XYZ file of C-alpha atoms in Angstrom:
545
model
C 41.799 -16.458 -25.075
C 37.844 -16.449 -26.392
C 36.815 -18.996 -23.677
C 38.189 -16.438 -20.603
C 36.785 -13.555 -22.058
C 33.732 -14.642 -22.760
C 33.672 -16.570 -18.918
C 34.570 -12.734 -17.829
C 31.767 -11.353 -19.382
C 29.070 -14.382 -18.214
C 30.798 -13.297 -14.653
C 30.736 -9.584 -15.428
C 26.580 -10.265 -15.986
C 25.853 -11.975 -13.095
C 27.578 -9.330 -11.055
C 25.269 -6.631 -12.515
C 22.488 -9.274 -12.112
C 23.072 -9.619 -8.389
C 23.599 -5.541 -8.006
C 20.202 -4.840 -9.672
C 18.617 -7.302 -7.742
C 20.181 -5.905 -4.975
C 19.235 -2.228 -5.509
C 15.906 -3.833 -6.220
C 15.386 -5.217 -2.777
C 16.770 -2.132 -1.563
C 14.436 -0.092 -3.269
C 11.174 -2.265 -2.582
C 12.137 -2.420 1.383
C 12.712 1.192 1.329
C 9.042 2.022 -0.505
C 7.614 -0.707 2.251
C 9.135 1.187 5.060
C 7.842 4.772 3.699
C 4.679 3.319 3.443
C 4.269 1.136 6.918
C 5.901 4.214 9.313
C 4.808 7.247 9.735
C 7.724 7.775 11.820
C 9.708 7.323 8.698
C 7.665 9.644 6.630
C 7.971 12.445 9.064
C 11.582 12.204 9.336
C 12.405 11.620 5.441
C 10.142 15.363 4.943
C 11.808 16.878 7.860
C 15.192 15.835 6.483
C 14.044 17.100 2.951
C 12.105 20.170 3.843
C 15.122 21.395 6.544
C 17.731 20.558 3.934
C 16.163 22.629 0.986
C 15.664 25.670 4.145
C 19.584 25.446 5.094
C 21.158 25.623 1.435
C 18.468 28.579 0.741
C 19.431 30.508 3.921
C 23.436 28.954 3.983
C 22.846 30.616 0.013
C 21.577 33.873 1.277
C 24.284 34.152 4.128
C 27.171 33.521 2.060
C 25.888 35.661 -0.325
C 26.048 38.833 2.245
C 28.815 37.738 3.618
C 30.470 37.828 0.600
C 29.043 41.475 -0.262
C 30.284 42.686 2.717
C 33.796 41.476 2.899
C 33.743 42.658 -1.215
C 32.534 46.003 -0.001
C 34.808 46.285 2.489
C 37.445 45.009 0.318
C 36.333 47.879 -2.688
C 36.494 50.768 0.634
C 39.716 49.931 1.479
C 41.154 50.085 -2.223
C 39.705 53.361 -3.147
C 40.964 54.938 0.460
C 44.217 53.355 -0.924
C 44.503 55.055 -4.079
C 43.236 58.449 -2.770
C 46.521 57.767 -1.037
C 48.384 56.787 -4.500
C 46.596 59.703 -6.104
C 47.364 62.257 -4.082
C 51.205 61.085 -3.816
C 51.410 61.370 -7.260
C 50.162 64.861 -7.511
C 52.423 65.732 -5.032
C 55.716 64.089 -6.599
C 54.722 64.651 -10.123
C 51.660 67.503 -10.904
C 50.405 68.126 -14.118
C 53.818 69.563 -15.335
C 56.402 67.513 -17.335
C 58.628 65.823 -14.988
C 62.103 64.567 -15.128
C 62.753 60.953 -14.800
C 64.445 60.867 -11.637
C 61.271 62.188 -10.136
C 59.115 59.577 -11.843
C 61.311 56.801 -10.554
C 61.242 58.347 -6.757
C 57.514 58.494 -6.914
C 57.232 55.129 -7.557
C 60.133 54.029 -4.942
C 57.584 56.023 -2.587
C 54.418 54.030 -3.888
C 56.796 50.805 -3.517
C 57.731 51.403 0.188
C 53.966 52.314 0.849
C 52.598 48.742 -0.420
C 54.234 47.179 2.629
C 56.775 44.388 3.252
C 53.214 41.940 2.972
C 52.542 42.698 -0.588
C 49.143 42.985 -0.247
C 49.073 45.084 -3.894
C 50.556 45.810 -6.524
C 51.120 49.348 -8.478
C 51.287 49.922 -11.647
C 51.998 54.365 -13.193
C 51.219 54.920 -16.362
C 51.899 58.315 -18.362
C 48.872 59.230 -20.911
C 51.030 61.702 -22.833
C 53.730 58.992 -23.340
C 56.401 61.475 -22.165
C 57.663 58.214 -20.028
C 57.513 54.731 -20.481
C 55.003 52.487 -18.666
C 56.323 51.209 -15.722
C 55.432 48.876 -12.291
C 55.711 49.382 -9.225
C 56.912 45.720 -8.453
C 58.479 43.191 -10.892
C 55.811 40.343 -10.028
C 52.957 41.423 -12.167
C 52.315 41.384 -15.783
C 50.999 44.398 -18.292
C 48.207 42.950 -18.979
C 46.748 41.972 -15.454
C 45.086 45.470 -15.977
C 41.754 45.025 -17.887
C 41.580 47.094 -21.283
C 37.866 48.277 -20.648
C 39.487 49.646 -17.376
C 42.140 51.321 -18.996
C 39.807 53.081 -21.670
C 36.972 54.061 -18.663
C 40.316 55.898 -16.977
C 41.526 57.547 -20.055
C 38.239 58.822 -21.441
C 36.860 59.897 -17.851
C 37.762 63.690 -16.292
C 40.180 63.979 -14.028
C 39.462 62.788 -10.608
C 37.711 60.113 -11.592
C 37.527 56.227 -9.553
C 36.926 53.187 -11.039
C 37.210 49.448 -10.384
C 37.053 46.056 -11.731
C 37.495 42.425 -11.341
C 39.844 40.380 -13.205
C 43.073 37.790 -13.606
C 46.042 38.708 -11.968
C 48.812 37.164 -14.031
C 52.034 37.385 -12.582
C 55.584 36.659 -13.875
C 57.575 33.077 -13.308
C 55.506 30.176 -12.443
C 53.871 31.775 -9.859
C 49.479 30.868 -10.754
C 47.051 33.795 -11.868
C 45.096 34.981 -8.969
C 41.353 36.669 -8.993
C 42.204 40.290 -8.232
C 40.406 43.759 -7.551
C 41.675 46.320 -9.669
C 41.096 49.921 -8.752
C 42.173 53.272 -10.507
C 42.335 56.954 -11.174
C 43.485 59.600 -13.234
C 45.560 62.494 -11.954
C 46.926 65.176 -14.669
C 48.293 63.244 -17.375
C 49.164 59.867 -14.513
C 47.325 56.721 -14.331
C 47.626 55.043 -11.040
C 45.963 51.482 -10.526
C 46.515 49.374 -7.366
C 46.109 45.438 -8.034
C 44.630 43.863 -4.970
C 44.766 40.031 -4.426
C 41.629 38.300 -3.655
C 43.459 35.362 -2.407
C 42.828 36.097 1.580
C 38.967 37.114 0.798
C 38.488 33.887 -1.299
C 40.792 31.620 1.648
C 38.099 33.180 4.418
C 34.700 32.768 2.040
C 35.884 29.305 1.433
C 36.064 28.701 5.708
C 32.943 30.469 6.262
C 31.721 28.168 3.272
C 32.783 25.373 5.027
C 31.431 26.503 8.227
C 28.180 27.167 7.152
C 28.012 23.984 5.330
C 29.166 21.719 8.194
C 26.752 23.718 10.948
C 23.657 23.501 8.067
C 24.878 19.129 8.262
C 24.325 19.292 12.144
C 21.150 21.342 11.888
C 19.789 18.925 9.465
C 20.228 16.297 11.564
C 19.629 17.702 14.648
C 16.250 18.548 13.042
C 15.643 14.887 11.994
C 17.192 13.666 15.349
C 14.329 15.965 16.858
C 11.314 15.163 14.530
C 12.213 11.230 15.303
C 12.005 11.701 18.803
C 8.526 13.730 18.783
C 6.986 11.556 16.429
C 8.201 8.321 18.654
C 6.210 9.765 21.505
C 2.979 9.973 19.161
C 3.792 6.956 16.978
C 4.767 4.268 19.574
C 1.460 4.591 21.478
C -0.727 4.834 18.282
C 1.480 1.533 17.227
C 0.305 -0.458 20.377
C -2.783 0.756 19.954
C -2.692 -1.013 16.093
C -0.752 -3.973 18.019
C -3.528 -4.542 20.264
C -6.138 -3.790 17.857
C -4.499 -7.149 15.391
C -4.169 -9.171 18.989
C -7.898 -8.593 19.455
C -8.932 -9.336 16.100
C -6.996 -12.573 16.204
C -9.255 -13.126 19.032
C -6.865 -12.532 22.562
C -9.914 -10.169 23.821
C -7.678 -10.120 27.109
C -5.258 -7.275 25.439
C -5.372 -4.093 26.685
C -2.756 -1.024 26.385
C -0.300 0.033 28.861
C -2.184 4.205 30.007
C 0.519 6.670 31.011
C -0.437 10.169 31.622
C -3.239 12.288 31.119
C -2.585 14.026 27.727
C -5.154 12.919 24.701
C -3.192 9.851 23.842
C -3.425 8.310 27.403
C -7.366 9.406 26.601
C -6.601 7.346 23.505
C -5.762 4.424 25.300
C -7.750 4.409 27.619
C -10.622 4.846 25.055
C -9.195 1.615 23.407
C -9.301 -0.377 26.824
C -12.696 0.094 27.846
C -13.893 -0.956 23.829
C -11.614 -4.329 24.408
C -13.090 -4.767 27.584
C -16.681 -3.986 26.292
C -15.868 -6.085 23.317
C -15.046 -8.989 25.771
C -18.385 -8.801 27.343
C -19.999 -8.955 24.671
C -18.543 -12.036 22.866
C -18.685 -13.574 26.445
C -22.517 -12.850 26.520
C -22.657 -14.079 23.340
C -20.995 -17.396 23.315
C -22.981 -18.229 26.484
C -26.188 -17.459 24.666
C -25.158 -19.509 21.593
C -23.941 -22.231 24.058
C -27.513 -22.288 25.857
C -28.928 -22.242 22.601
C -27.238 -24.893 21.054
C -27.215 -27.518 24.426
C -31.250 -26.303 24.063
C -31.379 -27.572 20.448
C -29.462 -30.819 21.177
C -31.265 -31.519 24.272
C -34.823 -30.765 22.944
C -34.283 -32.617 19.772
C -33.119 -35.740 21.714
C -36.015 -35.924 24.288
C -38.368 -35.402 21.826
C -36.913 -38.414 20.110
C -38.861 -40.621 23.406
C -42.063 -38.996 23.013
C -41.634 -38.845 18.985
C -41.527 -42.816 18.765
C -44.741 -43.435 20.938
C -46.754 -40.901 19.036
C -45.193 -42.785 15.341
C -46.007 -46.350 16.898
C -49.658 -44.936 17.347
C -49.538 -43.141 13.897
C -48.554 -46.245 12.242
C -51.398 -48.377 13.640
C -53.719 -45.558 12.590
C -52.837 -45.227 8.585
C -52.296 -49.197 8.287
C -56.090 -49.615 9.752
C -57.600 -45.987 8.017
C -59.622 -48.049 5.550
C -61.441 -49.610 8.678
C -62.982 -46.806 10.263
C -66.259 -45.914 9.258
C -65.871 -42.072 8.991
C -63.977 -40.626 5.987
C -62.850 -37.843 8.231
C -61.164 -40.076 10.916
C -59.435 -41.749 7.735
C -57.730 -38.608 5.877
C -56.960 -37.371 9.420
C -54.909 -40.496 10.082
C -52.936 -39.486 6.430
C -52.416 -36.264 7.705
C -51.423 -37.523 11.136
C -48.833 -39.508 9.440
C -47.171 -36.943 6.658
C -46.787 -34.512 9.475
C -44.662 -36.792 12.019
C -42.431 -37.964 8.919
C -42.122 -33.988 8.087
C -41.591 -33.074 12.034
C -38.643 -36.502 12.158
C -37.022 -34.697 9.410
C -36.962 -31.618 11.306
C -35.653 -33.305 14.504
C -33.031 -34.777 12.239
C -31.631 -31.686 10.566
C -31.810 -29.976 13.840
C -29.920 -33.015 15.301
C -27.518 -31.766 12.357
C -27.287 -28.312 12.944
C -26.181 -28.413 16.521
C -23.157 -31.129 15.650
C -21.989 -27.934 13.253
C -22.629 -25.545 15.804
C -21.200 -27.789 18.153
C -17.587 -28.481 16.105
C -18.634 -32.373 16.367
C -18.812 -32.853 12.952
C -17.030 -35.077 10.938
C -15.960 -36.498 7.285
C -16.498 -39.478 6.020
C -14.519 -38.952 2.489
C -13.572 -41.579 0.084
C -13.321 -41.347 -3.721
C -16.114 -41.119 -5.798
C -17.484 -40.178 -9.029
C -20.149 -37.213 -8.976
C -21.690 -38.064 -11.735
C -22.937 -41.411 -9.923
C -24.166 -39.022 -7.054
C -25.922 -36.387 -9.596
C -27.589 -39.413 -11.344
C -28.293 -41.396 -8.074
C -30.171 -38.004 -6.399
C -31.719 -37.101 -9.612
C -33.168 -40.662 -9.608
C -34.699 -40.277 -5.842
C -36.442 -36.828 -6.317
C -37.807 -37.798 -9.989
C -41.033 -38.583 -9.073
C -41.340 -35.071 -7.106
C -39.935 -33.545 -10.151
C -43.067 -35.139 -12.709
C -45.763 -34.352 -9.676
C -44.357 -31.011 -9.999
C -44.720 -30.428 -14.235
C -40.735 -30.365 -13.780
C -38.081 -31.858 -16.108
C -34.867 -32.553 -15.073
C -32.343 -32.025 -18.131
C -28.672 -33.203 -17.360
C -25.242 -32.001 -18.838
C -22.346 -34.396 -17.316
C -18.922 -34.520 -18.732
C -18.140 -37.870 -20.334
C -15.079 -38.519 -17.895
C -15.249 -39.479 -14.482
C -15.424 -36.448 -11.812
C -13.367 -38.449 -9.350
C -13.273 -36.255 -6.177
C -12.622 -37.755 -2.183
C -15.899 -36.575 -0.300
C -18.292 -37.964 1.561
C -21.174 -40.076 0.023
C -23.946 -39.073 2.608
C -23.164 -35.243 2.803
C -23.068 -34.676 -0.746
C -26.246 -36.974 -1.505
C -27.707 -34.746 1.135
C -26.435 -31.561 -0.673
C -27.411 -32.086 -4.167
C -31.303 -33.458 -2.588
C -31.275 -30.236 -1.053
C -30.932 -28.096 -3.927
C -33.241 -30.289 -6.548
C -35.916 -30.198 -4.073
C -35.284 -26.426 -3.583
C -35.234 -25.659 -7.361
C -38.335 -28.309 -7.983
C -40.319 -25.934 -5.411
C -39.108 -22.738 -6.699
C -39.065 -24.087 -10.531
C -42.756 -22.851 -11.671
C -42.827 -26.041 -13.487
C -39.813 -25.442 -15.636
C -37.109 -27.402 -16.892
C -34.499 -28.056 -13.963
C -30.730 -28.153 -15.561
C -28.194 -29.963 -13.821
C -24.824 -29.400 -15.144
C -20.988 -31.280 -13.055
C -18.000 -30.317 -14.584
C -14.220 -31.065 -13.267
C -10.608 -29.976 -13.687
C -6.840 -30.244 -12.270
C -8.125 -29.067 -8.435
C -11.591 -29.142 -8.143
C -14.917 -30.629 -9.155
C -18.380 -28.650 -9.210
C -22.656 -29.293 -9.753
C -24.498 -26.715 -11.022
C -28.468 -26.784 -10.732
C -30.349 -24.399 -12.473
C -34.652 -23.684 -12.165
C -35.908 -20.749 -14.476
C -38.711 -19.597 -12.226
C -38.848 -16.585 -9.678
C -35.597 -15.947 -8.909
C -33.603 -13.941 -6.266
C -33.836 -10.400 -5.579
C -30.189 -8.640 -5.246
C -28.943 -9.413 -2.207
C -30.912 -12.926 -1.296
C -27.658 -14.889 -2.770
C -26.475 -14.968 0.840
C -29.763 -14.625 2.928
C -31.217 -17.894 0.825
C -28.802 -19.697 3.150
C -30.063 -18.404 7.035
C -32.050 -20.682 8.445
C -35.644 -20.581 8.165
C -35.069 -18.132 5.579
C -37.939 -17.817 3.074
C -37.734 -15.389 -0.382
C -41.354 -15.503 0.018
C -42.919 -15.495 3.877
C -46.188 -16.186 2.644
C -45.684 -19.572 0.241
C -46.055 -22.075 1.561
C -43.807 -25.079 1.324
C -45.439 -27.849 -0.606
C -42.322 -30.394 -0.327
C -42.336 -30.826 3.547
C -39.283 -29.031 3.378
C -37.606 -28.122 7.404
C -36.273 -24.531 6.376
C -32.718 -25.735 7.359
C -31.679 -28.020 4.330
C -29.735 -25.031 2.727
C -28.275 -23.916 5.762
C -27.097 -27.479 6.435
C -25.746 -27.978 3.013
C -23.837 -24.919 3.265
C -22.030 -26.793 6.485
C -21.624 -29.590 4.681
C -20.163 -27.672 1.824
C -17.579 -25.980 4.115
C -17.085 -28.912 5.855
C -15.413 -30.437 3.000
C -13.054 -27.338 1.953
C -15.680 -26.284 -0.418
C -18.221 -23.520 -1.135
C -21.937 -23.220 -2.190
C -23.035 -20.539 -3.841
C -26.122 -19.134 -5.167
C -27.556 -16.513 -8.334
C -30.726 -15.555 -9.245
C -32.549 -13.229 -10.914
C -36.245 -12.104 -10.450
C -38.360 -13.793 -13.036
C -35.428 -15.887 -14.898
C -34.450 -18.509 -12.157
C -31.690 -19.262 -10.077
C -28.402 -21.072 -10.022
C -26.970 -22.800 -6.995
C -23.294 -23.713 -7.740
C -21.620 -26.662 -5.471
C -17.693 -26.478 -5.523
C -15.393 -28.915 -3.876
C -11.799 -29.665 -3.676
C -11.089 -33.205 -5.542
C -8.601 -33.738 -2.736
C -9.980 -33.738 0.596
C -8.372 -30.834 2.801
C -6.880 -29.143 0.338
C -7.524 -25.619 -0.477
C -10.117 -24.766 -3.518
C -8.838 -21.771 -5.467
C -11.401 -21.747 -7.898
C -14.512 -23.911 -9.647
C -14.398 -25.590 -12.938
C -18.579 -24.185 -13.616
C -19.442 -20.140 -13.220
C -21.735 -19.186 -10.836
C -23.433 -17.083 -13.684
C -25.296 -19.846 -15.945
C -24.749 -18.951 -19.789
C -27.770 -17.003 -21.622
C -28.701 -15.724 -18.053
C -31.620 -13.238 -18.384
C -32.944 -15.037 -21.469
C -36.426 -16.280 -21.445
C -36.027 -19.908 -22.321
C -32.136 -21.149 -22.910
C -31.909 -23.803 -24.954
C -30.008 -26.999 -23.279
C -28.797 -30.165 -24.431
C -31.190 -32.880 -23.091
C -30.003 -35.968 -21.247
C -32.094 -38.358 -19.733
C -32.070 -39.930 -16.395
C -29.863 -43.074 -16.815
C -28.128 -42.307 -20.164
């Protein structure tokens, strides 16, 4: 007996379970609907707003409709016991009165009811000289109202007055709502006992009426508003359709223009920005593709040219010692940094058209970064002491497996050393790798000038310069950061840069350990810690450890 009630209630649960999730989903959908469609909104307040106007007029109507068939109800009565009233006198006075004459008078008010019994009438004598008596058997004493009773008794002669009340009648017949009206004649009270039953059977249709023609108006309202708003809403829709089709890049969209009125203006409006729009990515991609062919083209027939000039350069430097001017000599030297400075050049913008150009492509394979870090570190040492720089590394002590490629990230991380050597005034150069579940970063951190707000993204254009008039004293192209950015993205990754004017900068490399899957996040902030402070304190390791 426990185990089925208690396996009723575990099913009782999951019913309610699955009927709040329900009403849930029902509820969320609903909100996402009111909030997506106008069309929706408009109808939902024109349903709302013409429903609260219907009960407040169906209110007022029924209302005066009840007044009026009361009032006429309330005429009727008192013209009906002027009637009674003046029969009385007639039959009865103000004298005493026998009986027999009493009982005729009220055969007479009897007869005069009607064979419909639309009211009842009830005599009653003030001096007590009779007994109180009805005019019908059907009604009870006490179906007149006390209060009414006294206002008759204590009022002059002549008087009207009427009331509301219970009309409780004898047998198992039900009490009825009733108008009671009366009057005072000598020493007779005469009050006629209307049923309401009629007035309450025709407020109750008209009720009804009312109610079912307030249903119709409501939703002929609605039905309305939904159709007006469709003819607004549809085109404004397709305009928002073709607006998403363009963004997505179709530029060939355009909307379907049907009339004159302000939203065939509207679509029309839309059409000539799409086709505008078109023309100008169209210019544009032919310009970037002439400028990118010209960059790949230049930079390979210079290559012909190039080698002569380096064949003749070399044979210069190897034999400077033999000429007899020192001037002939150091020009030779210069000769020969500048063509290893303009190769480089050629090279990265070899580099920059393959990105441009989609072409491309990874090399990746699993590696520890902190073999690249200390590998790089190792190459641009020298340029680091020349410089009055110190490069201070913080690795983790476990590997930083991550599948890249060798020669992009090499290429990355030389990039930003040399770029924070330049920029480092001389300071200490931090180099920080850190690594977790998804990803694996490098930090490298200079404390000299800086970045103003807003040259965390421009530091990456190419040919981009903080300062236009220093001059770079590295041989750098102007297009390493631009390329490592590619490189970055290349590999699913991001590079990202901070500074601050006169406390350094912080270039932070983030990539995916596996290679195409999506980073969500780096395992170093882009912030350093202590950032602002003069001098921040680091952990040294040397080169090697």
């Amino acid at each position: 007996m426990n185990v089925s009630l208690r396996s009723a209630g575990r099913f009782a649960r999951r019913i309610l379970r699955a009927l709040r999730r329900l009403v849930r989903s029902g509820v969320r959908q609903a909100l996402t609907r009111w909030r997506r469609s106008i069309q929706v909104r408009v109808v939902t307040s024109t349903l709302f707003i013409s429903g609260i106007v219907v009960v407040i007029l169906g209110a007022f109507l029924m209302q005066q409709v009840s007044s009026a068939l009361m009032d006429s109800k309330v005429r009727a009565a008192r013209l009906q016991l002027d009637e009674g009233l003046a029969q009385v006198q007639r039959d009865l006075g103000n004298s005493s009165e026998s009986g027999s004459r009493l009982d005729a008078t009220i055969d007479r008010l009897k007869s005069s009811s009607g064979p419909s019994g639309l009211y009842e009438v009830y005599i009653r004598d003030t001096n007590e000289q009779y007994s109180d008596g009805y005019a019908t058997n059907e009604l009870r004493q006490g179906s007149v109202p006390e209060r009414l009773r006294e206002e008759i008794a204590n009022a002059p002669a002549g008087t009207r007055a009427y009331t509301y009340g219970e009309l409780s009648y004898l047998g198992d017949r039900p009490s009825e709502r009733g108008l009671i009206v009366g009057g005072r004649t000598g020493q007779f009270e005469l009050y006629y006992l209307f049923s309401l039953e009629q007035e309450e059977e025709t407020l109750t249709t008209v009720e009804r009426s009312m109610a079912g023609v307030g249903i119709v108006l409501v939703l002929l309202l609605a039905a309305i508003a939904s159709l007006v708003t469709r003819q607004v809403v549809i085109p404004v829709r397709l305009a928002a359709q073709g607006a998403q089709r363009l963004a997505a890049g179709r530029l060939e969209e355009r909307m379907r223009v049907r009339g004159e009125d302000d939203l065939a203006r509207l679509g029309r409006s839309f059409n000539e920005m799409a086709e505008n729009l078109q023309e100008k990515i169209r210019e544009l991609e032919d310009l970037s593709q002439v400028q990118r062919q010209f960059v790949s083209d230049v930079s390979h027939e210079l290559r012909t040219p190039l080698t002569t000039i380096r064949i003749a350069a070399d044979m210069l430097y190897e034999n400077r010692d033999t000429f007899g001017d020192v001037a002939v000599g150091r020009s030779a030297e210069l000769l020969q940094s500048q063509l290893e400075r303009f190769e480089a050049l050629l090279g990265d913008l070899l580099e920059i058209s393959r990105h441009d150009a989609g072409a491309a492509t990874l090399d990746a394979e699993s590696l520890d970064m902190r073999d690249l870090v200390l590998r790089t570190v190792g190459d641009i040492q020298g340029l680091a002491e020349r410089k009055g720089s110190k490069v201070v590394l913080q690795l983790p002590g476990e590997p930083c497996m991550a599948e890249v490629d060798r020669r992009r990230v090499e290429r990355i991380l030389r990039n930003l050393l040399v770029n924070a050597v330049e920029h480092g005034e001389g300071e200490d150069i931090v180099v920080s790798a850190a690594v977790d579940r998804d990803a694996v970063a490098v930090a490298v951190r200079d404390h000299g000038v800086g970045l103003k707000p807003g040259e965390g993204q421009m530091v990456f254009d190419r040919f981009w310069r903080a300062d236009p008039a220093r001059a770079r004293t590295t041989g750098g192209t102007g297009l390493g950061l631009s390329i490592s950015r590619e490189d970055a993205q290349l590999h699913g990754g991001w590079l990202q840069a901070w500074g601050e004017p006169g406390h350094g900068s912080q270039f932070r490399l983030s990539l995916p350990r596996a290679a195409g899957a999506e980073l969500r996040g780096s395992p170093l902030p882009l912030v350093p810690p202590g950032a602002g402070d003069p001098r921040p304190v680091y952990a040294e390791l040397e080169v090697g450890e």
